[in-house]
PDB file of C-alpha atoms in Angstrom:
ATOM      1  CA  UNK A   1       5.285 -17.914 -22.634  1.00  0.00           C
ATOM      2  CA  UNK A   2       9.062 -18.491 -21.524  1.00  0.00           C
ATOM      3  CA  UNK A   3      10.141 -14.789 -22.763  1.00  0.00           C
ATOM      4  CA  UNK A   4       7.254 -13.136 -20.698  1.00  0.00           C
ATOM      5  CA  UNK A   5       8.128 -15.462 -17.713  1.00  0.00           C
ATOM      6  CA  UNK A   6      11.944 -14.286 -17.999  1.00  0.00           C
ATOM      7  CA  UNK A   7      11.035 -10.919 -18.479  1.00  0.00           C
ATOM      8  CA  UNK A   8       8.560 -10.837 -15.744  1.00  0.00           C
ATOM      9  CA  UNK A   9      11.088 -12.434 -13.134  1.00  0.00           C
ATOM     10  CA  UNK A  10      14.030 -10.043 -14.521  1.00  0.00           C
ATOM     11  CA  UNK A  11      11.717  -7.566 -12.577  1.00  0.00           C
ATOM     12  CA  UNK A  12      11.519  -9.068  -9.430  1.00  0.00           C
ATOM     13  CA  UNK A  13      14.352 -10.487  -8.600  1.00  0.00           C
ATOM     14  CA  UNK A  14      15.578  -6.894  -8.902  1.00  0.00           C
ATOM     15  CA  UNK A  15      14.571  -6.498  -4.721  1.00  0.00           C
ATOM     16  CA  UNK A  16      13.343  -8.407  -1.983  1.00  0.00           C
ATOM     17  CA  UNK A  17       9.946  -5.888  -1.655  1.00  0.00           C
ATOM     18  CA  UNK A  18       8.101  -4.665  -4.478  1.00  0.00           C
ATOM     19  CA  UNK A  19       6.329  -1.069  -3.086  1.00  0.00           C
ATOM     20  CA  UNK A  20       2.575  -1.751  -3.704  1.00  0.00           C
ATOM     21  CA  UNK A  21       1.497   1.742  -3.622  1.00  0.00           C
ATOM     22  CA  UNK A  22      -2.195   3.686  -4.099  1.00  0.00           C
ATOM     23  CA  UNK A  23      -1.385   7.031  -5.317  1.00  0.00           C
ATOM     24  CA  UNK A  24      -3.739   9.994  -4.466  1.00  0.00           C
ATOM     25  CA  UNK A  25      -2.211  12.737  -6.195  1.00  0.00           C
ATOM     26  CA  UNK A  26      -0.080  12.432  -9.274  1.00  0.00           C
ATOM     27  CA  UNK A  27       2.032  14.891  -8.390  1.00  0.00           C
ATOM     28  CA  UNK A  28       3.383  12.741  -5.474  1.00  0.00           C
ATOM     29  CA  UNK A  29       4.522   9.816  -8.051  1.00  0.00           C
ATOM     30  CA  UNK A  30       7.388  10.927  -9.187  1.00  0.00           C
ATOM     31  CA  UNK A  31       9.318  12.322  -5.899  1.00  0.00           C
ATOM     32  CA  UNK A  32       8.070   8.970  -4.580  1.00  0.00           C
ATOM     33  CA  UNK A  33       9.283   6.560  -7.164  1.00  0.00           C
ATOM     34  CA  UNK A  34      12.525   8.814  -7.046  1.00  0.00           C
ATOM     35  CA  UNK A  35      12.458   8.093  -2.905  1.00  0.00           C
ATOM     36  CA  UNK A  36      11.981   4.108  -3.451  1.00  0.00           C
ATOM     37  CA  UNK A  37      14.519   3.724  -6.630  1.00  0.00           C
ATOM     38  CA  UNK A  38      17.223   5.797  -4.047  1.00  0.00           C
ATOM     39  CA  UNK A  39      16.780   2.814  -1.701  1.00  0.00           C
ATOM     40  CA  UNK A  40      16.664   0.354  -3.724  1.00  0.00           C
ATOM     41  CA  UNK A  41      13.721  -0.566  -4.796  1.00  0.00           C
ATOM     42  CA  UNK A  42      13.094  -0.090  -8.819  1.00  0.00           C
ATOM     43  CA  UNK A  43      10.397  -2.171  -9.629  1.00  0.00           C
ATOM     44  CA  UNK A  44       6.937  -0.356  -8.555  1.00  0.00           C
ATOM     45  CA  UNK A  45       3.661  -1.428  -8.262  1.00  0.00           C
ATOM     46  CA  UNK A  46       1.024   1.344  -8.851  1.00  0.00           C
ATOM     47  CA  UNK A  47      -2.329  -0.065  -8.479  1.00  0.00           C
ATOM     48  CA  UNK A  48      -5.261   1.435  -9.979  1.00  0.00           C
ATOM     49  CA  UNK A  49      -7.649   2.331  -7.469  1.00  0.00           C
ATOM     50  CA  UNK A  50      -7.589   5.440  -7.679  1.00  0.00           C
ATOM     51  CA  UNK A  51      -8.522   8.458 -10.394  1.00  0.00           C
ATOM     52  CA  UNK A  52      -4.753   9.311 -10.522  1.00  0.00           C
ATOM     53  CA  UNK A  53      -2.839   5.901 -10.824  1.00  0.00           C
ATOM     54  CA  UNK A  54      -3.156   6.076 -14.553  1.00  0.00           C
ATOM     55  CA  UNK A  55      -1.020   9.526 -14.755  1.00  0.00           C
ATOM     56  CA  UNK A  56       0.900   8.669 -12.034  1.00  0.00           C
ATOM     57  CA  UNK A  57       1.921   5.024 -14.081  1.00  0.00           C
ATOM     58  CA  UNK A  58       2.301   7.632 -16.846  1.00  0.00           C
ATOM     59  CA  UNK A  59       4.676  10.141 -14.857  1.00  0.00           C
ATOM     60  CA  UNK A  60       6.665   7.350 -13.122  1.00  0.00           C
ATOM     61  CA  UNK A  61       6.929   5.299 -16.455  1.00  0.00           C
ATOM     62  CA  UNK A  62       8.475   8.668 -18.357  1.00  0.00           C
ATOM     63  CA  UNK A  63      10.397  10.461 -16.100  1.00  0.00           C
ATOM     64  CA  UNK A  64      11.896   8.280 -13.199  1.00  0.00           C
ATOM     65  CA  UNK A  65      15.474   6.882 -14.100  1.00  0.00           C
ATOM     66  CA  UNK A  66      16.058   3.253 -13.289  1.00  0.00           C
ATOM     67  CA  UNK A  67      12.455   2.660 -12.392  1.00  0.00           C
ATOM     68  CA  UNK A  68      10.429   0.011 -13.769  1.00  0.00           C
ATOM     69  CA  UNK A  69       6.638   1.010 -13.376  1.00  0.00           C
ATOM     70  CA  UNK A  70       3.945  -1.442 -13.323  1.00  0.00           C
ATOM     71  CA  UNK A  71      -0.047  -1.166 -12.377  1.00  0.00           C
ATOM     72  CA  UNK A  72      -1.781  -3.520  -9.640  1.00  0.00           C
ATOM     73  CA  UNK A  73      -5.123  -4.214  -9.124  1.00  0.00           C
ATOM     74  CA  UNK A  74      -6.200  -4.944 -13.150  1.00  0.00           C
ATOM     75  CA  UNK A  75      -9.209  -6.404 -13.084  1.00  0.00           C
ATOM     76  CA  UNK A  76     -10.484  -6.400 -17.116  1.00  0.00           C
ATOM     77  CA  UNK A  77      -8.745  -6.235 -20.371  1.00  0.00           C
ATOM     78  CA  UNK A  78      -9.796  -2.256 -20.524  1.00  0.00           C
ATOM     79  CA  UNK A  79      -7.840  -1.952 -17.526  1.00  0.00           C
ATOM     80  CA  UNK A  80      -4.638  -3.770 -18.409  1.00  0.00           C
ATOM     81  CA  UNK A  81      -4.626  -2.118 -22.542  1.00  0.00           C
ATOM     82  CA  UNK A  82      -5.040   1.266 -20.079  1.00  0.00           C
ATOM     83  CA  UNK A  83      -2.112   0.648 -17.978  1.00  0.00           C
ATOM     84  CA  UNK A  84      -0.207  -1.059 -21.080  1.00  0.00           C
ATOM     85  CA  UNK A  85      -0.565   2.446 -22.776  1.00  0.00           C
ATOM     86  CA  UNK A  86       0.324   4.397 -19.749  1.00  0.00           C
ATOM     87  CA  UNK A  87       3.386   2.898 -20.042  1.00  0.00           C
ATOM     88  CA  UNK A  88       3.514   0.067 -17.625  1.00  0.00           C
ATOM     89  CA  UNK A  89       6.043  -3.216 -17.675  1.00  0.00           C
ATOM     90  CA  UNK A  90       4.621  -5.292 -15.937  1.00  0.00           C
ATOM     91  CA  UNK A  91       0.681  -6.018 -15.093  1.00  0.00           C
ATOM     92  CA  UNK A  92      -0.673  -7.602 -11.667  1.00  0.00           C
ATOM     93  CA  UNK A  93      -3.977  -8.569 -11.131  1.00  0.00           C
ATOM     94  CA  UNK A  94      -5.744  -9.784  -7.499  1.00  0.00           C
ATOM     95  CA  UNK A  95      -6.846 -12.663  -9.592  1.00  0.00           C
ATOM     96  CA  UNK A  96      -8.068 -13.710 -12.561  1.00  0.00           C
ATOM     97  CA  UNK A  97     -10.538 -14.193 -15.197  1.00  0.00           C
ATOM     98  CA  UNK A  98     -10.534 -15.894 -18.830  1.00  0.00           C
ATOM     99  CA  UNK A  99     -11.078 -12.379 -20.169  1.00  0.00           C
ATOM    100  CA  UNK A 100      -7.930 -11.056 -18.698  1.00  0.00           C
ATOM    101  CA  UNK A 101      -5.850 -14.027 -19.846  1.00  0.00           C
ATOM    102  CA  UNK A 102      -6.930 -13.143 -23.030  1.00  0.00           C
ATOM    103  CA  UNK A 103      -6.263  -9.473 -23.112  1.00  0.00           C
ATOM    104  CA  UNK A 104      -2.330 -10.804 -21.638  1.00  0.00           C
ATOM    105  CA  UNK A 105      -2.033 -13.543 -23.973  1.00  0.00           C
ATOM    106  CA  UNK A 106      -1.985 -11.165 -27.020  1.00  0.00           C
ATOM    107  CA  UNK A 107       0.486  -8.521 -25.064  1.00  0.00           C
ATOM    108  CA  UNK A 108       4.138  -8.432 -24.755  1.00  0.00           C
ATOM    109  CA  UNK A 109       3.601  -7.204 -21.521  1.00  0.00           C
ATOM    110  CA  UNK A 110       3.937  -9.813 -18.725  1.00  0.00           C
ATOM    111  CA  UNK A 111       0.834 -10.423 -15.910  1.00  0.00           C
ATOM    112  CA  UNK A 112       1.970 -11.451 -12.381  1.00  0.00           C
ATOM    113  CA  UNK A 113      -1.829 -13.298 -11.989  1.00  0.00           C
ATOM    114  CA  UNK A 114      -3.379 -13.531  -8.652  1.00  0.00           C
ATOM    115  CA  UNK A 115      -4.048 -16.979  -6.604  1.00  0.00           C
ATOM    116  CA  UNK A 116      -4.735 -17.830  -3.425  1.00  0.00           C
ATOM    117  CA  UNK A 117      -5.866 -22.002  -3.954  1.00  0.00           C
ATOM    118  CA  UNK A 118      -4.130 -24.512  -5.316  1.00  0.00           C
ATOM    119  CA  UNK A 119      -6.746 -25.154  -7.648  1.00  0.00           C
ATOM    120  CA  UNK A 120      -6.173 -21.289  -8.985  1.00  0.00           C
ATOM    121  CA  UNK A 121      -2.651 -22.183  -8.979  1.00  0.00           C
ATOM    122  CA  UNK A 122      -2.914 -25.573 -11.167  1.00  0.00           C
ATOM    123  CA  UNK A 123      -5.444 -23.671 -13.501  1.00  0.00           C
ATOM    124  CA  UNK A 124      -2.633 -20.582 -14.206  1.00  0.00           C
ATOM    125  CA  UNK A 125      -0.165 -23.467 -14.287  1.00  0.00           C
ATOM    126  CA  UNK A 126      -2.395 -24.860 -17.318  1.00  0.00           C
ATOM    127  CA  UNK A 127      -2.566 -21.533 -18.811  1.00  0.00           C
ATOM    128  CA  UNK A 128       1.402 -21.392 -19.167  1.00  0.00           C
ATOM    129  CA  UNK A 129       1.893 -19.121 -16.033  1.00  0.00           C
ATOM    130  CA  UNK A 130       4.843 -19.783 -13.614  1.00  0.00           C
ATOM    131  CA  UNK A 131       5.223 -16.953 -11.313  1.00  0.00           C
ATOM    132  CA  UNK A 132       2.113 -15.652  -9.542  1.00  0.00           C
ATOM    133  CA  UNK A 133       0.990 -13.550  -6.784  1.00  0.00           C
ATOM    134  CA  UNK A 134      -0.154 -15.443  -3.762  1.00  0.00           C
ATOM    135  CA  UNK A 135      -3.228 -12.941  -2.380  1.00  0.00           C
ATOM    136  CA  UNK A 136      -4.086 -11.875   0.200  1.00  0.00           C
ATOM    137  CA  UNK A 137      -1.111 -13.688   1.708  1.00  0.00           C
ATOM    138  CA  UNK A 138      -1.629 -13.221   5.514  1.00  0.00           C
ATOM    139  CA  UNK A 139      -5.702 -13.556   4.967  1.00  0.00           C
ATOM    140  CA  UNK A 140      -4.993 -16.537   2.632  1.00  0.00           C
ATOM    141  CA  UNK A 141      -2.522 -18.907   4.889  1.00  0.00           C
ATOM    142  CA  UNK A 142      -0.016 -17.138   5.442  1.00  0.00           C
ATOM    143  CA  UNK A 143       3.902 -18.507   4.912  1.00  0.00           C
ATOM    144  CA  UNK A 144       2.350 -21.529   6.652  1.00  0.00           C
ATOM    145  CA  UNK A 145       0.093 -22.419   3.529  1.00  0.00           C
ATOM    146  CA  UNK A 146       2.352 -20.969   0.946  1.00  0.00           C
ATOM    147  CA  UNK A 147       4.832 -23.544   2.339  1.00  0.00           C
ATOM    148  CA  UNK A 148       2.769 -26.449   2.293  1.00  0.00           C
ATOM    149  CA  UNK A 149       2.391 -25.389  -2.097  1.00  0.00           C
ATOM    150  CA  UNK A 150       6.007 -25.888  -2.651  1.00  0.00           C
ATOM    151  CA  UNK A 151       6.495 -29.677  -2.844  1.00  0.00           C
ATOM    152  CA  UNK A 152       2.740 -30.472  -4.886  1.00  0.00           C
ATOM    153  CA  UNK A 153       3.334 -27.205  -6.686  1.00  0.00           C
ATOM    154  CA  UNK A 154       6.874 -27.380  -7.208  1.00  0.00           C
ATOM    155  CA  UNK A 155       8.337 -25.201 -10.138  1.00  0.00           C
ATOM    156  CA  UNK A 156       5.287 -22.202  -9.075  1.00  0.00           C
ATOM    157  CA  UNK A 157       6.955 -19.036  -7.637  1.00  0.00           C
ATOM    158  CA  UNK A 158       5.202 -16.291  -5.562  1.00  0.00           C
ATOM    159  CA  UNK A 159       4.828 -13.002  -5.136  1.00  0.00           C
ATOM    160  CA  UNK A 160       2.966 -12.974  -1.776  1.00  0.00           C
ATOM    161  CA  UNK A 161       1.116  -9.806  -0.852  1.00  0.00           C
ATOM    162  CA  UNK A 162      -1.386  -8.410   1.557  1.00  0.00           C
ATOM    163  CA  UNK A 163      -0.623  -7.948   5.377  1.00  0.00           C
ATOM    164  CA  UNK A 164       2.963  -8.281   4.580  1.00  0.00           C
ATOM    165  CA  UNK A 165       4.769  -5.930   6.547  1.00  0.00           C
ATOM    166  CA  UNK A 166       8.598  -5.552   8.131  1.00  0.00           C
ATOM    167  CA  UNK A 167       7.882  -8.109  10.911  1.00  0.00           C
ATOM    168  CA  UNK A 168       7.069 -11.277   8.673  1.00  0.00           C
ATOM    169  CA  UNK A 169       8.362 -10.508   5.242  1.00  0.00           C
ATOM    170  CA  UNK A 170      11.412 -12.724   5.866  1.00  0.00           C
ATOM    171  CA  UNK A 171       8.934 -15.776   7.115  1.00  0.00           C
ATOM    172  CA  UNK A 172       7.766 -15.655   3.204  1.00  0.00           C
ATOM    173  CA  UNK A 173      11.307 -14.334   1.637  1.00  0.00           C
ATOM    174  CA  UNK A 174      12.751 -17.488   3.408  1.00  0.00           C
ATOM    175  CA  UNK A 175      10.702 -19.906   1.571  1.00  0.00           C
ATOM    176  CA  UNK A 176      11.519 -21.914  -1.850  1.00  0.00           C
ATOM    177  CA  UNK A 177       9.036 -21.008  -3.323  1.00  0.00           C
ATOM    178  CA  UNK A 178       8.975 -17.311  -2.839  1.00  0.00           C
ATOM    179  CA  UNK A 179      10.910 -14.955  -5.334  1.00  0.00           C
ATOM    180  CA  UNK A 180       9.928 -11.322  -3.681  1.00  0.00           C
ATOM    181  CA  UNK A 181       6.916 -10.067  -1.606  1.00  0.00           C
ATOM    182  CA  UNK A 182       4.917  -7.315  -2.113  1.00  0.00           C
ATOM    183  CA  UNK A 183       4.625  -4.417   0.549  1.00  0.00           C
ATOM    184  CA  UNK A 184       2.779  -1.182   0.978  1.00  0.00           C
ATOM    185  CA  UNK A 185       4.408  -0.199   4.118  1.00  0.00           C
ATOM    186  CA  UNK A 186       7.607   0.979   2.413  1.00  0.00           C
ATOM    187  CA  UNK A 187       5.227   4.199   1.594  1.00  0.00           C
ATOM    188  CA  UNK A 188       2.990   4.806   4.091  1.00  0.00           C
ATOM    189  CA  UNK A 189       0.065   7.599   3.721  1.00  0.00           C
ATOM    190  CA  UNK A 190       1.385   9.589   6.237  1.00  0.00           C
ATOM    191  CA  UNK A 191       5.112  10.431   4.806  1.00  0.00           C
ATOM    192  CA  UNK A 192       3.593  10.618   1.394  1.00  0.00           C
ATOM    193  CA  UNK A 193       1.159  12.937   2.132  1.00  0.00           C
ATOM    194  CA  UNK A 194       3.979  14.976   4.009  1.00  0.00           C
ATOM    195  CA  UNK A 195       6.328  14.827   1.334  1.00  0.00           C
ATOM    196  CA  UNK A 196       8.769  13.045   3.636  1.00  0.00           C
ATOM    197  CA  UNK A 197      10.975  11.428   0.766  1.00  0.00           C
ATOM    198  CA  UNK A 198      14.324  10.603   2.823  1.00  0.00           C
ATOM    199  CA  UNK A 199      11.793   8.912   5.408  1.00  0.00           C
ATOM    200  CA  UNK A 200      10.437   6.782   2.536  1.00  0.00           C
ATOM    201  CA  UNK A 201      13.799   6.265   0.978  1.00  0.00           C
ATOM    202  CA  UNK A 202      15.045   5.336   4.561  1.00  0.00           C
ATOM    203  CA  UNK A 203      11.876   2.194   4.655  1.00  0.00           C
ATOM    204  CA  UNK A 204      13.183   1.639   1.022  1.00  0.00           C
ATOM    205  CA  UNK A 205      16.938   0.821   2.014  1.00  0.00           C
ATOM    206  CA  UNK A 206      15.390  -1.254   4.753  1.00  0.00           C
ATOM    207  CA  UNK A 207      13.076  -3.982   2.790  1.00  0.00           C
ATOM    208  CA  UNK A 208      16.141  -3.891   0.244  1.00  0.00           C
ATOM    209  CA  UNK A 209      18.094  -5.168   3.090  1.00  0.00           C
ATOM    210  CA  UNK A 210      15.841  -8.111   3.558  1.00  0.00           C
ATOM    211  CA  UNK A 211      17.344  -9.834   0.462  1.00  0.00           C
ATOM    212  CA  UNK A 212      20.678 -10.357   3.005  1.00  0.00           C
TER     213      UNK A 212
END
């Protein structure tokens, strides 16, 4: 498990904010992922709720220098051997289920699971799984509750997403326990669906600041 956990963090230490974005059209992916990498931000989440997340994993994955494309919102082992072949490097799921441990145990392809109790957390924990995503963070706790896991949970870090915006990313980036947050307001609907690139690439440079 050690060389999935390295690889997996090798990802996300690479920013402060990973983009957590829901892709309408796959034509947008690439001038997107081309806006976010230009401000910093090379590891991308492209979650699969929609009909063109696959193509756009695909397009990113193939034709985006320096970016590291990965697929959210895998819910079943069909779903993560889809994104796997697609071309995705890394795999995050809302939570979990045995089947989906499964389908990552036999991949060289790391899964950032999903937790949001400390009995979830102790149960990845068991399962050989280090670094997970804390969701949906604001709904969940908040960087109130996440704090309160860092001393019984010690040694678990967190990707915390949901509600995490500008305003309060710091109150989770500031923790111990916290190695990057997740964020969908670095590509809002609006810009994407106006092709406004430098305005995305503008929100980009600003989460990357956050690391400071």
């Amino acid at each position: 498990m050690g060389s999935k956990t390295d690889k997996l963090l090798a990802v996300l230490k690479l920013q402060p904010v990973v983009p957590v974005l829901i892709v309408e059209d796959a034509k947008d992916a690439v001038p997107l992922a081309r806006a976010l990498v230009a401000g910093g931000l090379k590891a991308i989440e492209i979650t699969m709720r929609t009909p063109a997340a696959l193509e756009a994993v695909k397009r990113v994955a193939g034709e985006v220098d320096g970016a590291v494309a990965g697929a959210g919102t895998i819910l079943n082992p069909a779903h993560f051997e889809a994104a796997v072949a697609a071309g995705s490097q890394f795999i995050v799921s809302p939570g979990t289920t045995p089947a989906l441990l499964s389908a990552a145990a036999g991949s060289d392809i790391p899964l950032l699971p999903g937790a949001a109790t400390a009995s979830e957390v102790m149960t990845l924990r068991q399962e050989g799984y280090e670094v997970l995503k804390f969701f949906p963070a604001e709904q969940a706790g908040g960087a109130a509750y996440l704090k309160s896991l860092s001393s019984p949970l010690a040694g678990t870090l967190f990707c915390p997403t949901g509600g995490i915006s500008l305003k309060n990313a710091r109150d989770y980036l500031s923790l111990p326990n916290v190695v990057c947050v997740g964020g969908s307001w670095v590509a809002p609907k609006e810009l994407v669906a106006a092709g406004d690139w430098a305005g995305i690439t503008k929100l980009a440079s600003e989460a990357f600041e956050l690391r400071a």
